Amino acid sequence: MSTATRFDLSQKDIPEAWYNIAADVPEPMPLHLHPGTQQPVPPEMMETIFSKGVVEQELSTERWIEMPEPVREVLALWRPTPLLRSVRLERALDTPAHIYYKYEGTSPAGSHKPNSAVPQAWYAKQAGIKRLATETGAGQWGSSLALACKLFDIECNVYMVGSSYRQKPYRRMAMETWGATVHASPSSETAFGRRFRAENPDTAGSLGVAISEAVEDTMTHPGTRYALGSVLNHVCLHQTVIGQEALRQMELAGEYPDVVIGCAGGGSNFAGIAFPFARRNLKEGCKTRLLAVEPSSCPSLTRGEYRYDFGDVAMTTPLLKMYTLGNDFMPPALHAGGLRYHGMAPTVSHLHSLGLIESRAYAQTEVFDAAALFARTEGLIPAPESSHAIKAAIDEALDAKKEGKPRVIVFNLSGHGLLDLTSYEAHLNGSLNM
Amino acid sequence: MSTATRFDLSQKDIPEAWYNIAADVPEPMPLHLHPGTQQPVPPEMMETIFSKGVVEQELSTERWIEMPEPVREVLALWRPTPLLRSVRLERALDTPAHIYYKYEGTSPAGSHKPNSAVPQAWYAKQAGIKRLATETGAGQWGSSLALACKLFDIECNVYMVGSSYRQKPYRRMAMETWGATVHASPSSETAFGRRFRAENPDTAGSLGVAISEAVEDTMTHPGTRYALGSVLNHVCLHQTVIGQEALRQMELAGEYPDVVIGCAGGGSNFAGIAFPFARRNLKEGCKTRLLAVEPSSCPSLTRGEYRYDFGDVAMTTPLLKMYTLGNDFMPPALHAGGLRYHGMAPTVSHLHSLGLIESRAYAQTEVFDAAALFARTEGLIPAPESSHAIKAAIDEALDAKKEGKPRVIVFNLSGHGLLDLTSYEAHLNGSLNM
């Protein structure tokens, strides 16, 4: 038997509780503010937009929040996810580093997003909500919520960033197969969408615009609540199943990471892999470096300001304390991957501002080069988003080689890229840039 | 803790040997014949087309054939694959049956096909072959061979059925991402392709035509060998990892199947799940029904003749004893799923002729209805091919309900349908028929 390269858990190892970093941060999390009063948003007000269960989680400082058994049962459709050591990539890089990846692409939607979509749909169901509205960029979140809503028999209404709606029809079709209704955003469904389209007839859309539409949809349809796929505390919370499983799996591998890496758009997939390791750093004196990686064309954490800002373009959300490029930021349409949000999760931002995590930005051509190398050594074609983490993992491994020292690297391969192959084709043809 | 619904193995449980049913059939397997002499094809002659290692396996009657460790290491990128019990589907059907599925869609190519592509590429490498030629229908096999060739540094040249090449660009892009060269078949690369195109200018292509092109390519390029993704004995052999793992996993589940189901085009995915159970039937007195399911638009096993026939249109292959619709059979272009081959694997055909397996055919609209029900209860969007097995599993479960008796059903979910979503859209729009 040669070296073990995969470390599998079984159903009983799916975490029974989510880990809430708000319990362990050295300074309290800044609260979300009401834009009018500049005071913390009261839970009752948040419950007009979000389901009660997730509002409680959004404001909680309990360290462990029990996962409802029906949620755990649905997660078992694809969890625990595999953790693998990428020996072929290590060989190609000729590095003394050991590179491990946690692979979230085995979910029905092909990414980590259902980890939060499932509890969000479940809490909505518990609160008697009949319909959820949301937005989606490339479609990873929208397809995940469509799936979760179907499993709990809730209507799902998705505003999809217009450029993706037109360029990536497959994820739209997946949402429809799971029974969701999908609108290209800006749409004619909302007053904001109609106005924005009239003022910007050639717009490619943006996540900020689509969020405004989904929030307006929620406010104007009784019995509807809004669901967000990243950024907020409860979403980051739900994703901690990733890091908790990875901790167990690294025990099976007999190593502990020197660095843990995740790509960061809204921040939830990074939070998911990193926060359980951050807890070890904060409470048990571990020294793992935690590295968030973003695209240089949407560099909220590396180039943004840390301040209160709106979550959307129409300024309808509470104010969130976060690294932001401004709520009206529009990423260049040429940018192929997701990770297009103007702000960064308040929890991730808070840890970054305290110097507890690192950040780095990469241009998309170097990210696709890393993605292609990964596909050609490890087999899996990674999502463009996840490939930012791959690029950083490769650079860490090359740095270890330069130093001539071992380094244990763990990164989150948050999804596969089978529905992003048009971007790969553009890369192979040399028509991607930036 | 509620009922267990998934049964995971670990890396050490990947089978160490393939199971060869030729050792256990009650009557010897009919041999492949040379079309000129009508005598068994000598191995030396087969080695002008196939790599030496797989020719030995094609003719072997050894019961267990050891899997080379480098092959086992690559399979560990996605194996062992999960086995799940579909409690949500059972609930939707209100059936006393227990329905289990073995899920092969976690491979980088999204199907079971890499189980054979990897050893085929490895044996080619061992024989000093620099280049493999093959054909592919919807692209499942071509993308799997592209992946395997890249991992072992072999050139890969794929002839893809023209209609799929045009309608399913994503799998072509996957092949190119893995470094393969892909031609729409009939192509201008081969004399046969040029002639066929001249005589049939509006042709959608077929697997039989694409095979003729790949074989001609092999014969006219020194250092090239041909690789086939189904039908032949060695391919069925390689797929037995599926059923061997499923046997172990059903032990974990504490049940033994009354019926094992696989879809059948060329036959290898059915063989993969069924043959290890067939061994139990033949050697240990078990009574599991083995059910092969095919599309009614390409019904080789249910409507074909059992006789010697060519594997391709140009009549360049050896004669194989199989159920066949005739080597020039063209499935209707409207048929959305794969499973378009005119013949059935000689091993599957042999067992069928001996009454050891059952067969059934379904129309594509009822298959897509089953697929949509599965997607909306179990989450995963299944490949159209695999959905034939789902349809049969549902019918078995409904039959058990009618009888008011339990039934343990295991089927092979051989791949996901994320790259087949255009067919789902057509189904949802009502534009699929037959």
PDB file of C-alpha atoms in Angstrom, chain A residues 25-140:
ATOM      1  CA  VAL A  25     -12.888  37.055  18.713  1.00  0.00           C
ATOM      2  CA  PRO A  26     -10.646  39.173  20.967  1.00  0.00           C
ATOM      3  CA  GLU A  27     -12.809  42.255  20.332  1.00  0.00           C
ATOM      4  CA  PRO A  28     -16.607  42.043  19.886  1.00  0.00           C
ATOM      5  CA  MET A  29     -18.022  41.952  16.376  1.00  0.00           C
ATOM      6  CA  PRO A  30     -19.268  45.380  15.180  1.00  0.00           C
ATOM      7  CA  LEU A  31     -23.065  45.234  14.938  1.00  0.00           C
ATOM      8  CA  HIS A  32     -25.138  45.857  11.805  1.00  0.00           C
ATOM      9  CA  LEU A  33     -26.645  49.357  11.891  1.00  0.00           C
ATOM     10  CA  HIS A  34     -29.949  50.819  10.808  1.00  0.00           C
ATOM     11  CA  PRO A  35     -29.110  53.417   8.137  1.00  0.00           C
ATOM     12  CA  GLY A  36     -31.638  55.923   9.525  1.00  0.00           C
ATOM     13  CA  THR A  37     -30.907  55.746  13.240  1.00  0.00           C
ATOM     14  CA  GLN A  38     -27.284  54.556  12.997  1.00  0.00           C
ATOM     15  CA  GLN A  39     -28.231  52.264  15.875  1.00  0.00           C
ATOM     16  CA  PRO A  40     -27.959  48.437  15.882  1.00  0.00           C
ATOM     17  CA  VAL A  41     -30.757  46.925  13.810  1.00  0.00           C
ATOM     18  CA  PRO A  42     -33.279  45.316  16.164  1.00  0.00           C
ATOM     19  CA  PRO A  43     -33.995  41.621  15.507  1.00  0.00           C
ATOM     20  CA  GLU A  44     -37.707  42.347  14.859  1.00  0.00           C
ATOM     21  CA  MET A  45     -36.712  44.593  11.986  1.00  0.00           C
ATOM     22  CA  MET A  46     -34.352  41.992  10.515  1.00  0.00           C
ATOM     23  CA  GLU A  47     -37.157  39.444  10.721  1.00  0.00           C
ATOM     24  CA  THR A  48     -39.166  41.422   8.184  1.00  0.00           C
ATOM     25  CA  ILE A  49     -36.485  40.417   5.665  1.00  0.00           C
ATOM     26  CA  PHE A  50     -34.940  37.193   7.013  1.00  0.00           C
ATOM     27  CA  SER A  51     -36.401  34.095   8.644  1.00  0.00           C
ATOM     28  CA  LYS A  52     -36.445  34.178  12.441  1.00  0.00           C
ATOM     29  CA  GLY A  53     -34.043  31.259  12.870  1.00  0.00           C
ATOM     30  CA  VAL A  54     -31.259  32.854  10.869  1.00  0.00           C
ATOM     31  CA  VAL A  55     -31.743  36.260  12.504  1.00  0.00           C
ATOM     32  CA  GLU A  56     -31.059  34.632  15.879  1.00  0.00           C
ATOM     33  CA  GLN A  57     -27.897  33.120  14.440  1.00  0.00           C
ATOM     34  CA  GLU A  58     -26.873  36.406  12.852  1.00  0.00           C
ATOM     35  CA  LEU A  59     -26.778  38.076  16.276  1.00  0.00           C
ATOM     36  CA  SER A  60     -25.666  35.130  18.392  1.00  0.00           C
ATOM     37  CA  THR A  61     -22.431  34.997  20.368  1.00  0.00           C
ATOM     38  CA  GLU A  62     -22.896  31.343  21.399  1.00  0.00           C
ATOM     39  CA  ARG A  63     -19.812  29.342  20.438  1.00  0.00           C
ATOM     40  CA  TRP A  64     -21.609  26.204  19.191  1.00  0.00           C
ATOM     41  CA  ILE A  65     -25.008  26.305  17.536  1.00  0.00           C
ATOM     42  CA  GLU A  66     -26.653  22.912  17.189  1.00  0.00           C
ATOM     43  CA  MET A  67     -27.493  21.807  13.686  1.00  0.00           C
ATOM     44  CA  PRO A  68     -31.102  20.610  13.363  1.00  0.00           C
ATOM     45  CA  GLU A  69     -31.232  16.907  12.560  1.00  0.00           C
ATOM     46  CA  PRO A  70     -33.307  17.389   9.342  1.00  0.00           C
ATOM     47  CA  VAL A  71     -30.570  19.725   8.044  1.00  0.00           C
ATOM     48  CA  ARG A  72     -27.894  17.191   8.927  1.00  0.00           C
ATOM     49  CA  GLU A  73     -29.877  14.528   7.068  1.00  0.00           C
ATOM     50  CA  VAL A  74     -29.965  16.589   3.882  1.00  0.00           C
ATOM     51  CA  LEU A  75     -26.278  17.495   4.128  1.00  0.00           C
ATOM     52  CA  ALA A  76     -25.604  13.740   4.180  1.00  0.00           C
ATOM     53  CA  LEU A  77     -26.568  13.702   0.496  1.00  0.00           C
ATOM     54  CA  TRP A  78     -22.980  14.848  -0.130  1.00  0.00           C
ATOM     55  CA  ARG A  79     -21.245  15.286   3.226  1.00  0.00           C
ATOM     56  CA  PRO A  80     -18.762  14.575   4.682  1.00  0.00           C
ATOM     57  CA  THR A  81     -16.851  15.820   1.659  1.00  0.00           C
ATOM     58  CA  PRO A  82     -13.436  14.366   0.775  1.00  0.00           C
ATOM     59  CA  LEU A  83     -10.065  15.761   1.775  1.00  0.00           C
ATOM     60  CA  LEU A  84      -7.244  14.765  -0.540  1.00  0.00           C
ATOM     61  CA  ARG A  85      -3.514  15.232  -0.715  1.00  0.00           C
ATOM     62  CA  SER A  86      -2.506  16.419  -4.164  1.00  0.00           C
ATOM     63  CA  VAL A  87       0.626  14.351  -4.666  1.00  0.00           C
ATOM     64  CA  ARG A  88       0.549  14.806  -8.455  1.00  0.00           C
ATOM     65  CA  LEU A  89       0.519  18.581  -8.141  1.00  0.00           C
ATOM     66  CA  GLU A  90       3.307  18.426  -5.551  1.00  0.00           C
ATOM     67  CA  ARG A  91       5.366  16.321  -7.976  1.00  0.00           C
ATOM     68  CA  ALA A  92       4.743  18.761 -10.832  1.00  0.00           C
ATOM     69  CA  LEU A  93       5.932  21.631  -8.632  1.00  0.00           C
ATOM     70  CA  ASP A  94       8.850  19.590  -7.260  1.00  0.00           C
ATOM     71  CA  THR A  95       8.123  21.015  -3.831  1.00  0.00           C
ATOM     72  CA  PRO A  96       8.799  19.710  -0.327  1.00  0.00           C
ATOM     73  CA  ALA A  97       5.386  21.096   0.671  1.00  0.00           C
ATOM     74  CA  HIS A  98       2.378  18.844   1.252  1.00  0.00           C
ATOM     75  CA  ILE A  99      -0.728  20.272  -0.390  1.00  0.00           C
ATOM     76  CA  TYR A 100      -4.158  19.118   0.815  1.00  0.00           C
ATOM     77  CA  TYR A 101      -7.512  20.181  -0.553  1.00  0.00           C
ATOM     78  CA  LYS A 102     -10.987  19.931   0.901  1.00  0.00           C
ATOM     79  CA  TYR A 103     -13.323  19.255  -2.028  1.00  0.00           C
ATOM     80  CA  GLU A 104     -16.809  20.753  -1.814  1.00  0.00           C
ATOM     81  CA  GLY A 105     -17.766  20.068  -5.434  1.00  0.00           C
ATOM     82  CA  THR A 106     -19.503  16.757  -4.695  1.00  0.00           C
ATOM     83  CA  SER A 107     -22.744  18.536  -3.720  1.00  0.00           C
ATOM     84  CA  PRO A 108     -25.622  18.369  -6.223  1.00  0.00           C
ATOM     85  CA  ALA A 109     -24.991  22.023  -7.149  1.00  0.00           C
ATOM     86  CA  GLY A 110     -21.246  21.452  -7.448  1.00  0.00           C
ATOM     87  CA  SER A 111     -20.084  23.864  -4.741  1.00  0.00           C
ATOM     88  CA  HIS A 112     -20.071  24.606  -1.003  1.00  0.00           C
ATOM     89  CA  LYS A 113     -23.127  26.877  -1.293  1.00  0.00           C
ATOM     90  CA  PRO A 114     -25.764  24.255  -0.359  1.00  0.00           C
ATOM     91  CA  ASN A 115     -24.151  24.075   3.117  1.00  0.00           C
ATOM     92  CA  SER A 116     -25.983  27.329   3.889  1.00  0.00           C
ATOM     93  CA  ALA A 117     -28.886  27.042   1.436  1.00  0.00           C
ATOM     94  CA  VAL A 118     -30.189  23.937   3.204  1.00  0.00           C
ATOM     95  CA  PRO A 119     -30.391  25.435   6.718  1.00  0.00           C
ATOM     96  CA  GLN A 120     -31.750  28.710   5.327  1.00  0.00           C
ATOM     97  CA  ALA A 121     -34.564  26.860   3.556  1.00  0.00           C
ATOM     98  CA  TRP A 122     -35.194  24.739   6.638  1.00  0.00           C
ATOM     99  CA  TYR A 123     -35.459  27.742   8.998  1.00  0.00           C
ATOM    100  CA  ALA A 124     -37.784  29.419   6.502  1.00  0.00           C
ATOM    101  CA  LYS A 125     -39.963  26.308   6.497  1.00  0.00           C
ATOM    102  CA  GLN A 126     -40.010  26.283  10.318  1.00  0.00           C
ATOM    103  CA  ALA A 127     -41.160  29.916  10.288  1.00  0.00           C
ATOM    104  CA  GLY A 128     -44.026  29.110   7.927  1.00  0.00           C
ATOM    105  CA  ILE A 129     -42.444  30.978   5.013  1.00  0.00           C
ATOM    106  CA  LYS A 130     -43.756  29.820   1.623  1.00  0.00           C
ATOM    107  CA  ARG A 131     -41.351  31.576  -0.715  1.00  0.00           C
ATOM    108  CA  LEU A 132     -37.724  32.741  -0.732  1.00  0.00           C
ATOM    109  CA  ALA A 133     -36.204  35.425  -2.943  1.00  0.00           C
ATOM    110  CA  THR A 134     -32.520  35.713  -3.654  1.00  0.00           C
ATOM    111  CA  GLU A 135     -29.910  36.897  -6.110  1.00  0.00           C
ATOM    112  CA  THR A 136     -27.094  34.997  -7.775  1.00  0.00           C
ATOM    113  CA  GLY A 137     -23.996  35.885  -9.773  1.00  0.00           C
ATOM    114  CA  ALA A 138     -22.601  32.990 -11.791  1.00  0.00           C
ATOM    115  CA  GLY A 139     -25.429  30.862 -10.402  1.00  0.00           C
ATOM    116  CA  GLN A 140     -23.695  28.817  -7.696  1.00  0.00           C
TER     117      GLN A 140
END
